[in-house]
PDB file of C-alpha atoms in Angstrom:
ATOM      1  CA  PHE T   1      -7.165 -14.269   5.190  1.00 95.00           C
ATOM      2  CA  ARG T   2      -5.034 -12.684   7.922  1.00 96.00           C
ATOM      3  CA  GLU T   3      -1.925 -12.882   5.757  1.00 94.00           C
ATOM      4  CA  GLN T   4      -3.628 -11.287   2.778  1.00 95.00           C
ATOM      5  CA  LEU T   5      -5.463  -8.557   4.693  1.00 97.00           C
ATOM      6  CA  LEU T   6      -2.832  -7.641   7.288  1.00 97.00           C
ATOM      7  CA  GLY T   7       0.223  -8.460   5.175  1.00 94.00           C
ATOM      8  CA  GLU T   8       3.501 -10.227   5.868  1.00 93.00           C
ATOM      9  CA  SER T   9       5.636  -7.321   7.083  1.00 94.00           C
ATOM     10  CA  ASP T  10       7.215  -7.109  10.529  1.00 94.00           C
ATOM     11  CA  ASN T  11       4.291  -4.910  11.593  1.00 97.00           C
ATOM     12  CA  ALA T  12       1.820  -7.656  10.661  1.00 96.00           C
ATOM     13  CA  THR T  13       3.353  -9.994  13.232  1.00 95.00           C
ATOM     14  CA  GLN T  14       2.187  -7.572  15.931  1.00 97.00           C
ATOM     15  CA  CYS T  15      -1.407  -7.249  14.698  1.00 98.00           C
ATOM     16  CA  VAL T  16      -4.362  -9.194  16.086  1.00 98.00           C
ATOM     17  CA  ILE T  17      -7.951  -9.319  14.823  1.00 98.00           C
ATOM     18  CA  LEU T  18      -9.877  -9.096  18.111  1.00 98.00           C
ATOM     19  CA  ASN T  19     -13.268 -10.204  16.770  1.00 98.00           C
ATOM     20  CA  PRO T  20     -12.673 -12.883  14.104  1.00 97.00           C
ATOM     21  CA  HIS T  21     -16.107 -14.396  14.860  1.00 98.00           C
ATOM     22  CA  VAL T  22     -17.771 -11.678  12.705  1.00 98.00           C
ATOM     23  CA  LEU T  23     -16.094 -13.065   9.566  1.00 98.00           C
ATOM     24  CA  ASP T  24     -17.616 -15.424   7.044  1.00 98.00           C
ATOM     25  CA  PHE T  25     -15.777 -17.122   4.162  1.00 97.00           C
ATOM     26  CA  ARG T  26     -16.634 -18.855   0.919  1.00 95.00           C
ATOM     27  CA  GLY T  27     -14.745 -19.945  -2.167  1.00 92.00           C
ATOM     28  CA  ARG T  28     -15.460 -18.958  -5.754  1.00 87.00           C
ATOM     29  CA  TRP T  29     -13.414 -20.030  -8.781  1.00 87.00           C
ATOM     30  CA  GLY T  30     -10.200 -20.398  -6.787  1.00 87.00           C
ATOM     31  CA  ALA T  31     -10.655 -17.160  -4.856  1.00 93.00           C
ATOM     32  CA  LEU T  32     -11.386 -16.587  -1.174  1.00 96.00           C
ATOM     33  CA  ILE T  33     -14.375 -14.293  -0.566  1.00 97.00           C
ATOM     34  CA  ALA T  34     -14.697 -12.774   2.918  1.00 98.00           C
ATOM     35  CA  THR T  35     -17.526 -10.766   4.465  1.00 98.00           C
ATOM     36  CA  ALA T  36     -17.942  -9.348   7.967  1.00 98.00           C
ATOM     37  CA  SER T  37     -21.217  -8.868   9.855  1.00 98.00           C
ATOM     38  CA  GLU T  38     -19.609  -6.105  11.943  1.00 98.00           C
ATOM     39  CA  PRO T  39     -16.518  -3.899  11.556  1.00 98.00           C
ATOM     40  CA  LEU T  40     -13.270  -5.720  12.268  1.00 98.00           C
ATOM     41  CA  VAL T  41     -11.326  -4.541  15.303  1.00 98.00           C
ATOM     42  CA  ILE T  42      -7.591  -4.870  14.716  1.00 98.00           C
ATOM     43  CA  GLU T  43      -5.045  -4.066  17.407  1.00 98.00           C
ATOM     44  CA  ASN T  44      -1.726  -2.989  15.954  1.00 98.00           C
ATOM     45  CA  ARG T  45       0.947  -3.044  18.662  1.00 98.00           C
ATOM     46  CA  ALA T  46       3.627  -2.171  16.096  1.00 98.00           C
ATOM     47  CA  LEU T  47       2.177   1.257  15.226  1.00 98.00           C
ATOM     48  CA  GLY T  48       0.152   1.920  18.377  1.00 98.00           C
ATOM     49  CA  TYR T  49      -3.357   1.965  16.915  1.00 98.00           C
ATOM     50  CA  ARG T  50      -6.607   0.098  17.229  1.00 98.00           C
ATOM     51  CA  LEU T  51      -8.061   0.000  13.725  1.00 98.00           C
ATOM     52  CA  VAL T  52     -11.833  -0.329  13.317  1.00 98.00           C
ATOM     53  CA  TYR T  53     -12.209  -1.564   9.747  1.00 98.00           C
ATOM     54  CA  ASP T  54     -15.614  -1.825   8.093  1.00 98.00           C
ATOM     55  CA  LEU T  55     -14.796  -4.459   5.485  1.00 97.00           C
ATOM     56  CA  GLN T  56     -16.855  -3.923   2.323  1.00 96.00           C
ATOM     57  CA  THR T  57     -14.978  -5.999  -0.262  1.00 96.00           C
ATOM     58  CA  PHE T  58     -12.468  -8.823   0.014  1.00 97.00           C
ATOM     59  CA  GLU T  59     -11.512 -11.246  -2.751  1.00 96.00           C
ATOM     60  CA  GLY T  60      -8.104 -12.883  -2.701  1.00 94.00           C
ATOM     61  CA  SER T  61      -6.341 -15.556  -4.735  1.00 91.00           C
ATOM     62  CA  HIS T  62      -2.737 -16.652  -5.292  1.00 85.00           C
ATOM     63  CA  THR T  63      -2.277 -14.050  -8.028  1.00 86.00           C
ATOM     64  CA  SER T  64      -4.382 -11.024  -7.076  1.00 90.00           C
ATOM     65  CA  LEU T  65      -6.117  -9.308  -4.188  1.00 95.00           C
ATOM     66  CA  ARG T  66      -8.969  -6.804  -3.995  1.00 95.00           C
ATOM     67  CA  TYR T  67     -10.114  -5.392  -0.693  1.00 96.00           C
ATOM     68  CA  HIS T  68     -11.665  -2.187   0.538  1.00 96.00           C
ATOM     69  CA  GLY T  69     -13.207  -0.831   3.707  1.00 96.00           C
ATOM     70  CA  ASP T  70     -13.817   2.290   5.750  1.00 96.00           C
ATOM     71  CA  GLU T  71     -11.321   2.732   8.548  1.00 96.00           C
ATOM     72  CA  ARG T  72     -11.209   4.533  11.873  1.00 97.00           C
ATOM     73  CA  PHE T  73      -8.047   4.735  13.955  1.00 98.00           C
ATOM     74  CA  GLU T  74      -8.011   4.866  17.746  1.00 98.00           C
ATOM     75  CA  PRO T  75      -4.568   5.612  19.258  1.00 97.00           C
ATOM     76  CA  LEU T  76      -3.412   3.146  21.900  1.00 98.00           C
ATOM     77  CA  VAL T  77      -1.962   4.414  25.174  1.00 97.00           C
ATOM     78  CA  PRO T  78       1.773   3.651  25.374  1.00 97.00           C
ATOM     79  CA  ALA T  79       3.064   1.929  28.493  1.00 96.00           C
ATOM     80  CA  ASP T  80       5.918   4.438  28.839  1.00 97.00           C
ATOM     81  CA  ARG T  81       7.998   6.994  26.949  1.00 97.00           C
ATOM     82  CA  ALA T  82      10.094   4.289  25.358  1.00 98.00           C
ATOM     83  CA  GLU T  83       7.057   2.666  23.756  1.00 97.00           C
ATOM     84  CA  ALA T  84       5.740   6.058  22.618  1.00 98.00           C
ATOM     85  CA  HIS T  85       9.105   6.754  20.963  1.00 98.00           C
ATOM     86  CA  GLN T  86       9.091   3.305  19.378  1.00 98.00           C
ATOM     87  CA  TRP T  87       5.622   3.862  17.915  1.00 98.00           C
ATOM     88  CA  SER T  88       6.593   7.274  16.558  1.00 98.00           C
ATOM     89  CA  ASN T  89       9.599   5.806  14.756  1.00 98.00           C
ATOM     90  CA  ALA T  90       7.575   2.852  13.437  1.00 98.00           C
ATOM     91  CA  ARG T  91       4.911   5.177  12.033  1.00 98.00           C
ATOM     92  CA  GLN T  92       7.492   7.249  10.180  1.00 98.00           C
ATOM     93  CA  LEU T  93       9.032   4.085   8.773  1.00 97.00           C
ATOM     94  CA  ALA T  94       5.609   2.819   7.635  1.00 97.00           C
ATOM     95  CA  TYR T  95       4.846   6.140   5.945  1.00 98.00           C
ATOM     96  CA  ARG T  96       8.102   6.471   4.031  1.00 97.00           C
ATOM     97  CA  GLY T  97       7.837   4.921   0.586  1.00 97.00           C
ATOM     98  CA  SER T  98       4.127   4.117   0.960  1.00 97.00           C
ATOM     99  CA  MET T  99       1.465   4.780  -1.667  1.00 96.00           C
ATOM    100  CA  ARG T 100       0.158   7.711   0.387  1.00 96.00           C
ATOM    101  CA  HIS T 101       3.685   9.145   0.615  1.00 97.00           C
ATOM    102  CA  LEU T 102       4.073   8.824  -3.161  1.00 97.00           C
ATOM    103  CA  LEU T 103       0.718  10.431  -3.970  1.00 97.00           C
ATOM    104  CA  ARG T 104       1.242  13.286  -1.501  1.00 96.00           C
ATOM    105  CA  SER T 105       4.690  13.991  -2.927  1.00 96.00           C
ATOM    106  CA  LEU T 106       3.242  13.971  -6.462  1.00 96.00           C
ATOM    107  CA  LEU T 107       0.569  16.443  -5.348  1.00 95.00           C
ATOM    108  CA  ALA T 108       3.292  18.701  -3.975  1.00 94.00           C
ATOM    109  CA  GLY T 109       5.644  18.166  -6.920  1.00 93.00           C
ATOM    110  CA  THR T 110       8.378  16.854  -4.596  1.00 95.00           C
ATOM    111  CA  ALA T 111       8.484  13.131  -5.445  1.00 96.00           C
ATOM    112  CA  GLU T 112      12.104  13.171  -6.625  1.00 95.00           C
ATOM    113  CA  ALA T 113      13.260  15.267  -3.664  1.00 96.00           C
ATOM    114  CA  GLU T 114      11.537  12.832  -1.283  1.00 96.00           C
ATOM    115  CA  GLY T 115      13.345   9.801  -2.654  1.00 97.00           C
ATOM    116  CA  PHE T 116      11.175   8.521  -5.523  1.00 97.00           C
ATOM    117  CA  SER T 117      12.146   8.023  -9.145  1.00 95.00           C
ATOM    118  CA  LEU T 118       9.520   7.268 -11.770  1.00 95.00           C
ATOM    119  CA  THR T 119       9.718   5.519 -15.134  1.00 93.00           C
ATOM    120  CA  LEU T 120       7.120   4.662 -17.756  1.00 89.00           C
ATOM    121  CA  SER T 121       6.731   1.660 -20.038  1.00 80.00           C
ATOM    122  CA  GLN T 122       4.145   0.541 -22.543  1.00 65.00           C
ATOM    123  CA  THR T 123       3.344  -3.032 -21.504  1.00 56.00           C
ATOM    124  CA  ASP T 124       1.002  -5.775 -22.566  1.00 46.00           C
ATOM    125  CA  PRO T 125      -2.305  -6.084 -20.639  1.00 44.00           C
ATOM    126  CA  LEU T 126      -0.731  -8.433 -18.080  1.00 47.00           C
ATOM    127  CA  GLY T 127       2.225  -6.120 -17.465  1.00 47.00           C
ATOM    128  CA  TYR T 128       4.862  -8.795 -18.046  1.00 48.00           C
ATOM    129  CA  ARG T 129       7.513  -6.397 -19.245  1.00 48.00           C
ATOM    130  CA  ALA T 130       7.401  -4.418 -16.006  1.00 44.00           C
ATOM    131  CA  THR T 131       7.523  -7.593 -13.935  1.00 44.00           C
ATOM    132  CA  PHE T 132      10.597  -9.096 -15.554  1.00 44.00           C
ATOM    133  CA  GLY T 133      12.455  -5.977 -16.615  1.00 49.00           C
ATOM    134  CA  PHE T 134      12.237  -2.635 -14.847  1.00 51.00           C
ATOM    135  CA  PRO T 135      11.172   0.147 -17.243  1.00 45.00           C
ATOM    136  CA  ASP T 136      13.870   2.669 -18.114  1.00 63.00           C
ATOM    137  CA  ARG T 137      12.072   5.706 -19.522  1.00 84.00           C
ATOM    138  CA  PRO T 138      12.175   8.468 -16.859  1.00 89.00           C
ATOM    139  CA  ILE T 139       9.071  10.593 -16.389  1.00 89.00           C
ATOM    140  CA  SER T 140       8.696  13.787 -14.361  1.00 87.00           C
ATOM    141  CA  ASP T 141       6.242  14.398 -11.497  1.00 83.00           C
ATOM    142  CA  HIS T 142       4.085  16.924 -13.319  1.00 84.00           C
ATOM    143  CA  ARG T 143       3.486  14.556 -16.250  1.00 88.00           C
ATOM    144  CA  VAL T 144       2.096  11.918 -13.887  1.00 92.00           C
ATOM    145  CA  LEU T 145      -0.177  14.069 -11.737  1.00 93.00           C
ATOM    146  CA  ARG T 146      -1.615  17.567 -12.070  1.00 91.00           C
ATOM    147  CA  THR T 147      -2.880  19.470  -9.031  1.00 93.00           C
ATOM    148  CA  ASP T 148      -5.719  21.981  -9.262  1.00 92.00           C
ATOM    149  CA  SER T 149      -6.432  25.062  -7.122  1.00 92.00           C
ATOM    150  CA  SER T 150      -8.534  23.031  -4.660  1.00 93.00           C
ATOM    151  CA  GLY T 151      -5.583  20.771  -3.796  1.00 93.00           C
ATOM    152  CA  TRP T 152      -7.021  17.738  -5.609  1.00 96.00           C
ATOM    153  CA  GLY T 153      -4.881  16.015  -8.209  1.00 95.00           C
ATOM    154  CA  THR T 154      -5.572  13.996 -11.352  1.00 95.00           C
ATOM    155  CA  LEU T 155      -3.370  10.952 -11.854  1.00 92.00           C
ATOM    156  CA  ARG T 156      -2.756  10.213 -15.519  1.00 86.00           C
ATOM    157  CA  VAL T 157      -0.635   7.236 -16.542  1.00 86.00           C
ATOM    158  CA  ARG T 158      -0.705   5.736 -20.035  1.00 81.00           C
ATOM    159  CA  GLY T 159       1.066   2.429 -19.689  1.00 83.00           C
ATOM    160  CA  GLN T 160       2.666   1.223 -16.497  1.00 89.00           C
ATOM    161  CA  LEU T 161       4.446   3.444 -13.991  1.00 92.00           C
ATOM    162  CA  GLY T 162       7.610   2.062 -12.430  1.00 92.00           C
ATOM    163  CA  ILE T 163       8.383   3.383  -8.958  1.00 95.00           C
ATOM    164  CA  ARG T 164      11.649   3.192  -7.079  1.00 95.00           C
ATOM    165  CA  TYR T 165      11.972   4.434  -3.511  1.00 97.00           C
ATOM    166  CA  HIS T 166      15.654   5.018  -2.823  1.00 97.00           C
ATOM    167  CA  ARG T 167      15.682   5.727   0.902  1.00 97.00           C
ATOM    168  CA  GLU T 168      14.835   2.223   2.123  1.00 95.00           C
ATOM    169  CA  ALA T 169      16.020  -1.248   1.178  1.00 95.00           C
ATOM    170  CA  GLU T 170      13.804  -4.276   0.686  1.00 93.00           C
ATOM    171  CA  PRO T 171      13.273  -6.314   3.861  1.00 92.00           C
ATOM    172  CA  ILE T 172      13.980 -10.042   3.898  1.00 91.00           C
ATOM    173  CA  ALA T 173      10.273 -10.686   4.574  1.00 91.00           C
ATOM    174  CA  TYR T 174       9.455  -9.272   1.125  1.00 92.00           C
ATOM    175  CA  LEU T 175      11.777 -11.708  -0.627  1.00 90.00           C
ATOM    176  CA  GLU T 176      10.181 -14.593   1.260  1.00 88.00           C
ATOM    177  CA  SER T 177       6.622 -13.550   0.391  1.00 88.00           C
ATOM    178  CA  GLU T 178       4.578 -15.500  -2.157  1.00 79.00           C
ATOM    179  CA  TRP T 179       3.800 -12.120  -3.771  1.00 75.00           C
ATOM    180  CA  PHE T 180       7.439 -11.535  -4.658  1.00 76.00           C
ATOM    181  CA  PRO T 181       7.721 -12.156  -8.430  1.00 70.00           C
ATOM    182  CA  GLU T 182      11.446 -12.952  -8.615  1.00 75.00           C
ATOM    183  CA  ARG T 183      13.739 -15.418  -6.894  1.00 77.00           C
ATOM    184  CA  ARG T 184      16.966 -14.109  -5.388  1.00 82.00           C
ATOM    185  CA  ALA T 185      18.624 -14.296  -2.008  1.00 82.00           C
ATOM    186  CA  ARG T 186      19.651 -10.683  -1.416  1.00 88.00           C
ATOM    187  CA  PRO T 187      17.419  -7.633  -0.932  1.00 90.00           C
ATOM    188  CA  GLU T 188      17.912  -4.653  -3.218  1.00 92.00           C
ATOM    189  CA  THR T 189      18.917  -1.291  -1.798  1.00 94.00           C
ATOM    190  CA  THR T 190      15.772   0.321  -3.245  1.00 95.00           C
ATOM    191  CA  GLN T 191      12.122  -0.673  -3.112  1.00 95.00           C
ATOM    192  CA  ARG T 192      10.474  -1.315  -6.495  1.00 93.00           C
ATOM    193  CA  SER T 193       6.768  -1.103  -7.286  1.00 94.00           C
ATOM    194  CA  TRP T 194       4.571  -0.780 -10.367  1.00 92.00           C
ATOM    195  CA  LEU T 195       1.323   1.073 -10.848  1.00 93.00           C
ATOM    196  CA  ARG T 196      -1.392   0.989 -13.479  1.00 92.00           C
ATOM    197  CA  VAL T 197      -4.275   3.464 -13.568  1.00 91.00           C
ATOM    198  CA  ARG T 198      -7.702   2.808 -15.042  1.00 84.00           C
ATOM    199  CA  GLY T 199      -8.254   6.001 -16.999  1.00 83.00           C
ATOM    200  CA  ARG T 200      -7.763   9.178 -14.982  1.00 88.00           C
ATOM    201  CA  GLU T 201      -8.049   9.006 -11.221  1.00 93.00           C
ATOM    202  CA  ARG T 202      -8.752  11.841  -8.813  1.00 95.00           C
ATOM    203  CA  ILE T 203      -6.572  12.072  -5.685  1.00 96.00           C
ATOM    204  CA  ASP T 204      -7.715  14.078  -2.660  1.00 96.00           C
ATOM    205  CA  PRO T 205      -5.339  16.487  -0.836  1.00 95.00           C
ATOM    206  CA  GLN T 206      -4.462  13.810   1.752  1.00 94.00           C
ATOM    207  CA  GLY T 207      -3.273  11.406  -0.958  1.00 95.00           C
ATOM    208  CA  THR T 208      -6.336   9.129  -1.072  1.00 95.00           C
ATOM    209  CA  PRO T 209      -7.666   7.873  -4.457  1.00 94.00           C
ATOM    210  CA  GLU T 210     -11.330   8.676  -5.074  1.00 94.00           C
ATOM    211  CA  ASP T 211     -11.898   5.162  -6.480  1.00 93.00           C
ATOM    212  CA  PRO T 212      -9.941   2.546  -4.480  1.00 86.00           C
ATOM    213  CA  PHE T 213     -10.063   0.054  -7.361  1.00 92.00           C
ATOM    214  CA  ALA T 214      -8.847   2.450 -10.056  1.00 92.00           C
ATOM    215  CA  LEU T 215      -5.210   1.749  -9.145  1.00 93.00           C
ATOM    216  CA  THR T 216      -3.546  -1.637  -9.610  1.00 93.00           C
ATOM    217  CA  VAL T 217      -0.322  -2.002  -7.644  1.00 93.00           C
ATOM    218  CA  SER T 218       2.343  -4.698  -7.770  1.00 91.00           C
ATOM    219  CA  GLY T 219       5.787  -5.046  -6.240  1.00 91.00           C
ATOM    220  CA  TYR T 220       6.708  -3.676  -2.832  1.00 94.00           C
ATOM    221  CA  MET T 221       3.700  -1.388  -2.367  1.00 94.00           C
ATOM    222  CA  ALA T 222       1.432  -4.409  -2.824  1.00 93.00           C
ATOM    223  CA  PHE T 223       3.377  -6.225  -0.081  1.00 93.00           C
ATOM    224  CA  GLU T 224       2.331  -3.666   2.546  1.00 93.00           C
ATOM    225  CA  ARG T 225      -1.279  -4.021   3.711  1.00 95.00           C
ATOM    226  CA  LEU T 226      -3.450  -2.999   6.688  1.00 97.00           C
ATOM    227  CA  ALA T 227      -0.663  -3.630   9.212  1.00 98.00           C
ATOM    228  CA  ASP T 228       1.260  -0.745   7.628  1.00 98.00           C
ATOM    229  CA  LEU T 229      -1.721   1.569   7.130  1.00 97.00           C
ATOM    230  CA  LEU T 230      -1.758   4.966   8.846  1.00 97.00           C
ATOM    231  CA  PRO T 231      -4.566   7.505   9.357  1.00 97.00           C
ATOM    232  CA  ALA T 232      -5.166   9.740   6.322  1.00 95.00           C
ATOM    233  CA  GLU T 233      -4.303  12.791   8.420  1.00 95.00           C
ATOM    234  CA  TYR T 234      -0.951  11.386   9.587  1.00 96.00           C
ATOM    235  CA  GLU T 235       1.998  13.751   9.135  1.00 93.00           C
ATOM    236  CA  PRO T 236       5.550  12.466   9.696  1.00 90.00           C
TER     237      PRO T 236
END
């Protein structure tokens, strides 16, 4: 449960669930179902936050994961200037290449300038083509998401969207994760992810999807979980 909810990144190694006694687990058809009688309190010493997470849905298996909750961030007090500087750098690193970073850059029409490249493929329902061969049909920002006068955007993807983030390499931890679909020894110099959208999805001005289950993510963005999550109002 910790591995699936918090993730397997370097940040996850510095996260602790302070009240695990509120959790309850059961199995159903090969999946782990988790509920919590009270909000989870998660101390993240990597990013300098205490996350209060009101878990509403959690269902994880070896092939897929669905979870959702309402979050509240409480900044931790750094021990000194060095730790404050370390947290600031770690937060910027967590933000860069994240789903929120992608959606915000699409809202602003700056995805390419901020290091993303997007491609589109028509795949079968299981998305096998995108898993075993990266799509090669480029698509521009404005064809993926349109922003209205209120600052909200509408994400429209017919098929599967391939995402490359060029300003960070894959970490070794990603290659060692059970969620990594390939088998190779060396990280790539770019981070690869894939996104499918159920119909059209509204995105608020802070880069948050209106329906958390309307987007299905695989690849690197699915590797990062709560340990890499930042407040919606975070600005690098």
